[in-house]
XYZ file of C-alpha atoms in Angstrom:
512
model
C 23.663 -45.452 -8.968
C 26.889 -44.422 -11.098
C 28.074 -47.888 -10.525
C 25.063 -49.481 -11.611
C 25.999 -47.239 -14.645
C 29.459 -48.886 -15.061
C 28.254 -51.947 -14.852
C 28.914 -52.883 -18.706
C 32.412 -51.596 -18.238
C 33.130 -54.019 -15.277
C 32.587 -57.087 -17.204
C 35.111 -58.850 -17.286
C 36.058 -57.913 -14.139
C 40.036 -56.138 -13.681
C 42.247 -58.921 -13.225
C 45.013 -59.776 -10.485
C 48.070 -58.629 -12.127
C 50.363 -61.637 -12.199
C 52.594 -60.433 -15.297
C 56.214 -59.527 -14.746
C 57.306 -55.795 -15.088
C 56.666 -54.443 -18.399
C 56.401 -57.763 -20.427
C 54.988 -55.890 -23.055
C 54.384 -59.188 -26.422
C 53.329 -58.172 -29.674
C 50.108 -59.542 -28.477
C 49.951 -56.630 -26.591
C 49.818 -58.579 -23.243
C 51.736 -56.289 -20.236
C 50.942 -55.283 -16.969
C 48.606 -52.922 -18.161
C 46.399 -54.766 -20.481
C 43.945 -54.932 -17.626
C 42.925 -51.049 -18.536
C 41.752 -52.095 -21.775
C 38.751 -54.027 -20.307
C 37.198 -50.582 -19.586
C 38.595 -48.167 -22.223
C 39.610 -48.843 -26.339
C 43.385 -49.767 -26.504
C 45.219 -48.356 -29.494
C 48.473 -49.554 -30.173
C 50.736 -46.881 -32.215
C 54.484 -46.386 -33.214
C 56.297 -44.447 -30.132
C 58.029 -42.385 -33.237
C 54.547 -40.898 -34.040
C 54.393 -39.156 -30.078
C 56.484 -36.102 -29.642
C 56.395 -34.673 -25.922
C 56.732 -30.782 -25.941
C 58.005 -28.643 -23.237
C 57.223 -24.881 -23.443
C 54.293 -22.916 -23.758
C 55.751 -21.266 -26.987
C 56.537 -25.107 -28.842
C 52.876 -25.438 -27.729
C 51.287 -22.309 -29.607
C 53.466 -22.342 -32.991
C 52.290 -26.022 -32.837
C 48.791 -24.760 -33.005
C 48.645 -22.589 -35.578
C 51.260 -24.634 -38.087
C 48.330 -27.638 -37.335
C 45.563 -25.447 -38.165
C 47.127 -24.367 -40.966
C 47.655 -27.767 -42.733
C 44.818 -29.199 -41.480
C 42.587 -30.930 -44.744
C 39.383 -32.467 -43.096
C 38.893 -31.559 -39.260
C 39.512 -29.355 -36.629
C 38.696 -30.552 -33.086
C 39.513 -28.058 -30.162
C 37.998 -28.578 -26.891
C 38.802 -26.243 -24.265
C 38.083 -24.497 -20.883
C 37.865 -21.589 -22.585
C 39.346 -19.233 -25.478
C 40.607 -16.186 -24.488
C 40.416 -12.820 -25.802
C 43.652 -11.226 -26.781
C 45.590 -10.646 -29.175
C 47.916 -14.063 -29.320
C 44.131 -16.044 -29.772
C 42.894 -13.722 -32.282
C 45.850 -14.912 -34.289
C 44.504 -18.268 -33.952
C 41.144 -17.505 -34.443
C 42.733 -15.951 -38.024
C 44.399 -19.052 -39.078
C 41.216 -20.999 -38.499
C 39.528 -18.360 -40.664
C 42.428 -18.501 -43.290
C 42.184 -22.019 -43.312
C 38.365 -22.548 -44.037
C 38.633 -19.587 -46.808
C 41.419 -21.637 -48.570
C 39.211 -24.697 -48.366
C 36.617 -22.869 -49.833
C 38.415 -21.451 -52.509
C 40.213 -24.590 -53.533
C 37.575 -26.776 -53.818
C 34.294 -24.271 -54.163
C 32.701 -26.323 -51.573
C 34.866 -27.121 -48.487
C 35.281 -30.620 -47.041
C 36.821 -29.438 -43.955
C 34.697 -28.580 -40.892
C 35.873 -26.994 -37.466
C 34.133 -28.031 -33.927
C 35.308 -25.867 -31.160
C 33.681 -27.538 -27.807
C 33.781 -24.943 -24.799
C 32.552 -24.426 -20.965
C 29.466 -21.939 -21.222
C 29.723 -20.351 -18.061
C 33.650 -19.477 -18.268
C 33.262 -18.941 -22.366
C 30.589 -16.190 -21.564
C 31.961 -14.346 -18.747
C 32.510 -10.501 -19.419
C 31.309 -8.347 -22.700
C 34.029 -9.729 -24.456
C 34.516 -13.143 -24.436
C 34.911 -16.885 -25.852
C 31.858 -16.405 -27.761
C 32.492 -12.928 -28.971
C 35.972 -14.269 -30.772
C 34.283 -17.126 -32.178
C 30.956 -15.535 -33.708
C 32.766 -14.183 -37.099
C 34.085 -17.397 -37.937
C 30.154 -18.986 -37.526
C 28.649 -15.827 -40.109
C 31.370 -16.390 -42.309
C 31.363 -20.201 -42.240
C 27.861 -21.532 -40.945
C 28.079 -24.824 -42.926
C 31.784 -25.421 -41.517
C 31.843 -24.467 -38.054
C 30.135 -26.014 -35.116
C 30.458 -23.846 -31.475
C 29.018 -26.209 -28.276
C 28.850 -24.947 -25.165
C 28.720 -26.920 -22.538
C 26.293 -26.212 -18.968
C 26.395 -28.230 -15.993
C 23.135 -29.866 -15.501
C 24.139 -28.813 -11.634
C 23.839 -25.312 -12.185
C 19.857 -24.684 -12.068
C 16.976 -22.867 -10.700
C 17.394 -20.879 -7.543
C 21.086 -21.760 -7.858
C 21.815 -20.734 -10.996
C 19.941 -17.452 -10.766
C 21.606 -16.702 -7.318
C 25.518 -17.149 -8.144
C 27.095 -14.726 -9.485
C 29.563 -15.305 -12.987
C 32.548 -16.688 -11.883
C 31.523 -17.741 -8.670
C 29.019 -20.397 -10.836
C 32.198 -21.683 -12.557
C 32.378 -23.744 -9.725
C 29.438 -26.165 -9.786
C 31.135 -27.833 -12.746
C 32.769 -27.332 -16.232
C 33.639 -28.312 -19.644
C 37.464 -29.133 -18.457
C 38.938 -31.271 -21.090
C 41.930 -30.388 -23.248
C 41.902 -31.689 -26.833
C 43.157 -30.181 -30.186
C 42.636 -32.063 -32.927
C 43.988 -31.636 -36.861
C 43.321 -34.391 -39.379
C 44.809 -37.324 -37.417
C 47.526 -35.128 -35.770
C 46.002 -35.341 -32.063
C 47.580 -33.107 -28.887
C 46.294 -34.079 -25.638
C 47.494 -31.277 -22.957
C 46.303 -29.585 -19.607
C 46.465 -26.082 -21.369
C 43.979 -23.642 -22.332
C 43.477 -21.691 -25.667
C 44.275 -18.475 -23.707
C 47.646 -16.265 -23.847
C 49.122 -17.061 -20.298
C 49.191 -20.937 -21.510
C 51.035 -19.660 -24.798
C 53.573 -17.387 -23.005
C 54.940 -18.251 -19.186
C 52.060 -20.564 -17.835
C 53.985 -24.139 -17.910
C 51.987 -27.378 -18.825
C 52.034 -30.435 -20.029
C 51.721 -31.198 -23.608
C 52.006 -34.711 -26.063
C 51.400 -34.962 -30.025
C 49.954 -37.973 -31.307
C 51.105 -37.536 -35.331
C 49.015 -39.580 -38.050
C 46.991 -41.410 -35.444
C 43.623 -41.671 -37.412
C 41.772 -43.947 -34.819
C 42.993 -41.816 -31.637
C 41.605 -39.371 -33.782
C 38.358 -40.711 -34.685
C 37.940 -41.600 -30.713
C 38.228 -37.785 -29.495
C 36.184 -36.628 -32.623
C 33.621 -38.867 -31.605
C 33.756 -38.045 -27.958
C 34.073 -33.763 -28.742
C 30.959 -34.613 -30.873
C 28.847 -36.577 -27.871
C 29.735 -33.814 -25.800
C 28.700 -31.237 -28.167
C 25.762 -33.382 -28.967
C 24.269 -32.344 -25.149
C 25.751 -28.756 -25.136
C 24.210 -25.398 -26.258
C 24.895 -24.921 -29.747
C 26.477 -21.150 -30.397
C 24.259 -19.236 -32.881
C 25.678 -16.506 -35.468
C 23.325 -13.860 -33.751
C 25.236 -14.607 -30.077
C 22.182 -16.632 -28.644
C 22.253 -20.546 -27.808
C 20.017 -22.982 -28.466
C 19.532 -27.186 -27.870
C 19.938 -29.443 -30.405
C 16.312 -30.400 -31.954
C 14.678 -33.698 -29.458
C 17.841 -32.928 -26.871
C 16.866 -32.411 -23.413
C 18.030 -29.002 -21.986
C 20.907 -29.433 -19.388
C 19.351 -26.686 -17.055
C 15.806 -26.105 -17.791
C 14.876 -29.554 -18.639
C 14.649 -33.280 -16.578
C 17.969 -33.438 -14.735
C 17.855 -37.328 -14.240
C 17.022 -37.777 -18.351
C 19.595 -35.304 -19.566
C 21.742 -37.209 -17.536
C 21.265 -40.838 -18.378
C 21.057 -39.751 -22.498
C 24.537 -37.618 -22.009
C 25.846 -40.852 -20.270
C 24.601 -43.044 -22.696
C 25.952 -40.833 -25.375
C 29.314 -40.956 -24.271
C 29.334 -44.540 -23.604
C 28.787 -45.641 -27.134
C 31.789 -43.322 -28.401
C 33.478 -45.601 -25.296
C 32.195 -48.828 -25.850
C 32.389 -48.690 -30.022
C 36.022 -47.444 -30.188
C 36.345 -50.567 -27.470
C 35.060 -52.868 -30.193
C 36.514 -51.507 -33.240
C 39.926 -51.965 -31.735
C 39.510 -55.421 -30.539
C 38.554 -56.449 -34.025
C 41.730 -54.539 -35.436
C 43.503 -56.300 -32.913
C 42.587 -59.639 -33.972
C 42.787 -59.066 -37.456
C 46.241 -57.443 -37.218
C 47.219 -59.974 -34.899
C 45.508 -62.937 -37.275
C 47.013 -61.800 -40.585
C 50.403 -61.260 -39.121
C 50.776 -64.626 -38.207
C 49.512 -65.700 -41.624
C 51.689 -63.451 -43.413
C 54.980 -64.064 -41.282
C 56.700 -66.723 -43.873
C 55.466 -64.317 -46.801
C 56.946 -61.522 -45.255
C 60.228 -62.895 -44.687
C 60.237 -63.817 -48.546
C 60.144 -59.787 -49.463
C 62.843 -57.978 -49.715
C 63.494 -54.458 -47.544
C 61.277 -52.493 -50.278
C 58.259 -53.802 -49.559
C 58.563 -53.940 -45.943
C 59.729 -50.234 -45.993
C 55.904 -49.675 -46.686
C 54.251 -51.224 -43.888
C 53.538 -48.903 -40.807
C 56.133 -49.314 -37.956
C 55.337 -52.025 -35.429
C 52.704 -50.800 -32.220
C 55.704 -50.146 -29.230
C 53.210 -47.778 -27.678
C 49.775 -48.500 -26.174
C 47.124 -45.595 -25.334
C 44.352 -45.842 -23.299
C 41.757 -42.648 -23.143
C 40.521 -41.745 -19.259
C 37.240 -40.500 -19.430
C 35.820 -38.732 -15.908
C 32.355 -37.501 -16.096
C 30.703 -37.939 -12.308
C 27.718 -35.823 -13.188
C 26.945 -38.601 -15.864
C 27.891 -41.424 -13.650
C 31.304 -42.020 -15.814
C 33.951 -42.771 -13.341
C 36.555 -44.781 -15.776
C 39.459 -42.193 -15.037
C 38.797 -42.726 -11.066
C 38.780 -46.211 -11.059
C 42.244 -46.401 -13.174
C 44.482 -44.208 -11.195
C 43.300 -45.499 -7.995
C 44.140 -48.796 -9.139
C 47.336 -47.892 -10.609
C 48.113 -46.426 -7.381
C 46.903 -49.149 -5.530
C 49.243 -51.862 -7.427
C 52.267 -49.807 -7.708
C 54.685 -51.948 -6.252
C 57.322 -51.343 -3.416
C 59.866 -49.497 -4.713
C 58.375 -48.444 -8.054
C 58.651 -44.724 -8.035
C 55.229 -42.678 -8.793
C 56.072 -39.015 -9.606
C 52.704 -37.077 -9.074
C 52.138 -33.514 -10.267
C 49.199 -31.176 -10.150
C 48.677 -27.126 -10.461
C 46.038 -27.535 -7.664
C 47.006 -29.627 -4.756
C 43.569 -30.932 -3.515
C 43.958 -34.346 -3.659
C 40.810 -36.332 -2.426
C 40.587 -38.649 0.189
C 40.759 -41.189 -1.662
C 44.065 -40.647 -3.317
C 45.654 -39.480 -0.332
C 44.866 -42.912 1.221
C 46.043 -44.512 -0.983
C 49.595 -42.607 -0.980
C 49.863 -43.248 2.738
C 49.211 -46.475 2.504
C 50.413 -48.158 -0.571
C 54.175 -49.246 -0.793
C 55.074 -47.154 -3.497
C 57.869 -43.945 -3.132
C 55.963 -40.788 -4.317
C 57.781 -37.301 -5.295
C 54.288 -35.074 -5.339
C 54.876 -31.754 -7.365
C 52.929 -28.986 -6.926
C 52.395 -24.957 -7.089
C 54.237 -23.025 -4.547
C 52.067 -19.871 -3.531
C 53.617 -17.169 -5.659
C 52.961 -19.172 -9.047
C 49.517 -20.309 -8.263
C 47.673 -18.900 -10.681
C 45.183 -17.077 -8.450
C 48.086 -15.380 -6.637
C 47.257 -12.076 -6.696
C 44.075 -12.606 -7.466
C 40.852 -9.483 -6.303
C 38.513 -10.435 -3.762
C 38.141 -13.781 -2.261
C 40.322 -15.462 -4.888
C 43.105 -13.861 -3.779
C 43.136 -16.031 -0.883
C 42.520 -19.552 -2.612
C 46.820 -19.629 -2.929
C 46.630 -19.577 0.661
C 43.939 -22.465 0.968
C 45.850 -24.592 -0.919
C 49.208 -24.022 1.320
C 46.794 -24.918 4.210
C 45.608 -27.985 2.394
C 49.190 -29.018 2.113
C 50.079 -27.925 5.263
C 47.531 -30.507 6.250
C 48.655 -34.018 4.114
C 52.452 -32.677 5.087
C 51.956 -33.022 8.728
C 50.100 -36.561 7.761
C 53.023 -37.964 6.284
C 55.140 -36.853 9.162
C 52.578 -38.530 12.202
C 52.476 -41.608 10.099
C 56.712 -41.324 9.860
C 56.492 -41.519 5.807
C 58.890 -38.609 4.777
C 61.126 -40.737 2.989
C 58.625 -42.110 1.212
C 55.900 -39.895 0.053
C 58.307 -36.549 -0.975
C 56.221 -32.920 -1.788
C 58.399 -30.556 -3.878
C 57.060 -27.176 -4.824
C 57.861 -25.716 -8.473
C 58.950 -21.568 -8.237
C 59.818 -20.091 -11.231
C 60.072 -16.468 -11.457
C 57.443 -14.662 -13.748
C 55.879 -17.784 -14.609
C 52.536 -19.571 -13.184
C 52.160 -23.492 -12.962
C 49.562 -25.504 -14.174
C 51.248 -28.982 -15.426
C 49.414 -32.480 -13.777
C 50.082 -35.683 -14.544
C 51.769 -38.840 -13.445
C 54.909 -40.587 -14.540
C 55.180 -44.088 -13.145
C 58.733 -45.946 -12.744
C 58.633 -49.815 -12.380
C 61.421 -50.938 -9.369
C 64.559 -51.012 -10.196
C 64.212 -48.462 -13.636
C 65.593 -45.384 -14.031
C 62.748 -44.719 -17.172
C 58.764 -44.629 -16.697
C 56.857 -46.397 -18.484
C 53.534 -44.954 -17.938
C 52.888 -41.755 -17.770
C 48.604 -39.827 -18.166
C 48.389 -36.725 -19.517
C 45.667 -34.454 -19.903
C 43.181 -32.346 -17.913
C 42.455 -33.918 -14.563
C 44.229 -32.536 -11.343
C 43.601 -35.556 -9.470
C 41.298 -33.296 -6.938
C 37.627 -32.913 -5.912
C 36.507 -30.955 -8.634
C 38.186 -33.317 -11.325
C 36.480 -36.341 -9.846
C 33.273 -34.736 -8.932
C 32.121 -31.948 -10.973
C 33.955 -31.233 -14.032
C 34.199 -33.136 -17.444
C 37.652 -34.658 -18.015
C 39.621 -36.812 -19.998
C 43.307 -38.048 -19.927
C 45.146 -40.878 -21.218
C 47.498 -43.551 -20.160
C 50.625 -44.003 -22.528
C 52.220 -46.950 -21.892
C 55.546 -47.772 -23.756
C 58.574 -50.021 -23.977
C 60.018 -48.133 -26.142
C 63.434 -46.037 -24.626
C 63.481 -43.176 -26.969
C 60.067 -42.564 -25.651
C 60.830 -43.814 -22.185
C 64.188 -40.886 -22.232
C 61.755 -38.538 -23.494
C 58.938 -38.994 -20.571
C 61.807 -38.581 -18.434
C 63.358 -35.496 -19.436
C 59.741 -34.021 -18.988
C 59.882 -35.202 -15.485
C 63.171 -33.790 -14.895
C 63.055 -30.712 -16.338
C 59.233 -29.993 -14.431
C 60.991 -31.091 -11.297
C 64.425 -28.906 -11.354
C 62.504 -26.391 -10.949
C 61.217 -26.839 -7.131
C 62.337 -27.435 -3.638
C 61.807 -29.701 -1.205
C 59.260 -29.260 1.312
C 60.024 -29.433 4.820
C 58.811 -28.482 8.473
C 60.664 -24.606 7.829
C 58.426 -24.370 4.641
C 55.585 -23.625 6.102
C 57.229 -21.475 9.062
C 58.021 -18.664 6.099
C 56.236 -15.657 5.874
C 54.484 -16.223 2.815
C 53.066 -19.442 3.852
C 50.582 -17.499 6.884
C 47.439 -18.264 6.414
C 44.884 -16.178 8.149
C 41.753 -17.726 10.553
C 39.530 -17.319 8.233
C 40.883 -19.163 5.841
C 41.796 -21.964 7.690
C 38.122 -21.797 9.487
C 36.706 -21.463 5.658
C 38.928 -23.851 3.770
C 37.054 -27.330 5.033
C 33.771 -25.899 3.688
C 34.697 -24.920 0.400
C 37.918 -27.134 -0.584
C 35.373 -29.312 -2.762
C 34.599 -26.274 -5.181
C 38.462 -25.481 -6.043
């Protein structure tokens, strides 16, 4: 079973957490520490982590990182879309390998773009189209995986239609990658999430072992994906076993195993560092004193910031992401404040236990209809917006039976000509006005993210105010823009939702 799976990652077991709020040592040692018994804990400087806010900071990020990037770049995606605002990217990752090429005569940097395959090849022109020049031009450099389900086969997968096979499962995690300059974000490399879609994004600057650890992970993923060829056709990996055509149970158990070393070695490598770090700096404390302010001016600012990468991948029995934000929900204390937010409000049971029952206060943010992004959608998508209004329609009237409405808060963010896709979580300790944890990344805390898709996130946990403000602001500025949802919500005229939907909703909430 996918527990039986996990089993290396539950020893030593999570502890009770007995430590007061935030009593972050230089050890290391907080309320938190308990999430690096599962995951690799890297301690960095909170003035390496920027937080961005617009979709535009978020794009002229991009292509400035591709730009200067040396040795790597690391994009994992959804998808890449085709217009005009990606082909620009798609040019500075071209101008980037020629100057590499040109400067040295025989280029040290490579490029490894990691995709889904059924949303990358959907339509004539698509992910794959965009990305097959740069593979001609640069076959030694540049490495396109594509990622299949290993759900998606047989009758199945010769029976659903595109799109409609998008929702078995997908390549869903968010990571771009230059050098050691790492952005973890919910966004996709299309030009909605570089114009008016509004997510979340975080830069991780000179970060070389947060960078190693997605590198590693992009690569165990593209290890088990379809491998883009220059002529437009895919093909395994020599020895791999195919995710559709081949043994679903052994492409399985060698994908999990593959990610579970990246897991497990970062794990290692950073509990030596730690001990080392930890070991000489005691040694070297009277030494240190001794210097004057030039030397220390060299050393690298003091960790203030711990992250922890969430990896979710059910379909290879991974379940680390699960297991850490029901816990965190679980311990959240009474009157610690839990701010929630999601583009696709389809919580699962699980987590909405856990919200009516816990002690916590929870402000949930989430799409109203009009800036869903399937509003307006042809065909039977059109009426997913609705689905979800019935869904929380649903886990509204919960909260009311159960008399928790000053507890457990839904807001709905409306912004005119703009979509909404942010999810995340900030979490505030009692009695602070500043989180201290916040995960950021691709899950949206639903069915699909547990269940069927590939995601990762991470937990950033600081002490650090500057970074604490910053979090904050996020928050604030994501949550101006909504309104409170009460009984009269749903008595609107845009929140009707036909029969059929309601009838059809049950059946198929676990695919969207």
């Amino acid at each position: 079973s996918s527990w039986l799976l996990l089993a290396p990652l539950l020893t030593p077991p999570v502890p009770v957490i007995t430590a007061p709020p935030c009593s972050l040592c230089p050890e290391g040692a907080h309320r938190f520490q308990w999430i690096g018994n599962l995951v690799p804990e890297f301690g960095i400087s909170s003035s390496h982590i920027k937080v961005l806010s617009s979709p535009a900071e978020f794009y002229e990020l991009l292509k400035v990182q591709i730009k200067s990037a040396k040795q790597r770049v690391v994009m994992a995606s959804l998808y890449l879309g085709t217009g005009l605002l990606e082909q620009e990217l798609v040019d500075c990752l071209e101008e980037t390998l020629e100057k590499s090429l040109q400067a040295k005569g025989s280029s040290d940097l490579r490029v490894s773009i990691l995709l889904d395959y059924t949303r990358g090849s959907r339509g004539r022109k698509n992910s794959r189209t965009m990305l097959i020049p740069l593979l001609q031009r640069f076959p030694e450099q540049v490495r396109v995986s594509l990622f299949h389900t290993p759900n998606l086969r047989g009758l199945l997968r010769l029976l659903i239609p595109e799109r409609f096979n998008e929702t078995i499962g997908l390549q869903h995690i968010k990571v771009y990658l230059f050098d050691d300059n790492v952005i973890l974000s919910g966004a996709n490399l299309s030009d909605l999430y570089f114009t008016n879609r509004q997510d979340r994004y975080v830069l991780l600057q000179d970060s070389p072992e947060i960078a190693d650890f997605f590198t590693e992970l992009v690569d165990a993923i593209g290890d088990v994906s379809l491998q883009l060829q220059r002529d437009d056709t895919v093909q395994m990996m020599e020895g791999m076993v195919h995710p559709y055509q081949g043994d679903k149970v052994a492409y399985c158990e060698i994908a999990n195993r593959r990610v579970m070393e990246v897991i497990n070695s970062a794990r290692t490598r950073q509990e030596l560092l730690h001990a080392k770090t930890f070991h000489s700096s005691q040694q070297g404390s009277s030494l240190l004193s001794q210097k004057g302010s030039q030397a220390s001016g060299d050393l690298k600012p003091e960790p203030d910031t711990w992250i922890y990468p969430l990896i979710q991948m059910k379909p290879f029995g991974i379940q680390i992401d699960e297991m850490v934000t029901e816990t965190l929900l679980t311990e959240a204390e009474r009157d610690a404040r839990i701010y929630l937010t999601t583009g696709y409000f389809n919580l699962t049971q699980a987590y909405m236990d856990l919200i009516l029952g816990t002690r916590a206060e929870y402000r949930i943010l989430l799409a109203s209809p009009e800036v869903n992004g399937f509003f307006g959608a042809k065909g039977v998508a059109g009426a997913i917006p609705a689905a979800y209004v019935y869904i929380e329609h649903q886990f509204y009237s919960e909260v009311c039976y159960l008399h928790q409405q000053e507890r457990v808060q839904l807001q709905e963010y409306s912004r005119a000509g703009w979509t909404f896709h942010a999810k995340g979580l900030w979490l505030y300790l009692a009695g602070s006005d500043l989180p201290c944890l916040t995960l950021i990344g691709s899950p949206n805390f639903g069915y699909r993210s547990v269940h069927r898709d590939l995601e990762a996130q991470v937990a950033i946990v600081t002490e650090n105010k500057a970074l604490q403000q910053q979090l904050h602001q996020e928050q604030e500025q994501l949550y101006l823009c909504s309104g409170v949802v009460s009984s009269s919500t749903f008595e609107q005229p845009n929140r009707y939702v036909k029969l059929w939907v309601k009838l059809v909703t049950p059946l198929i909430k676990n695919f969207f």
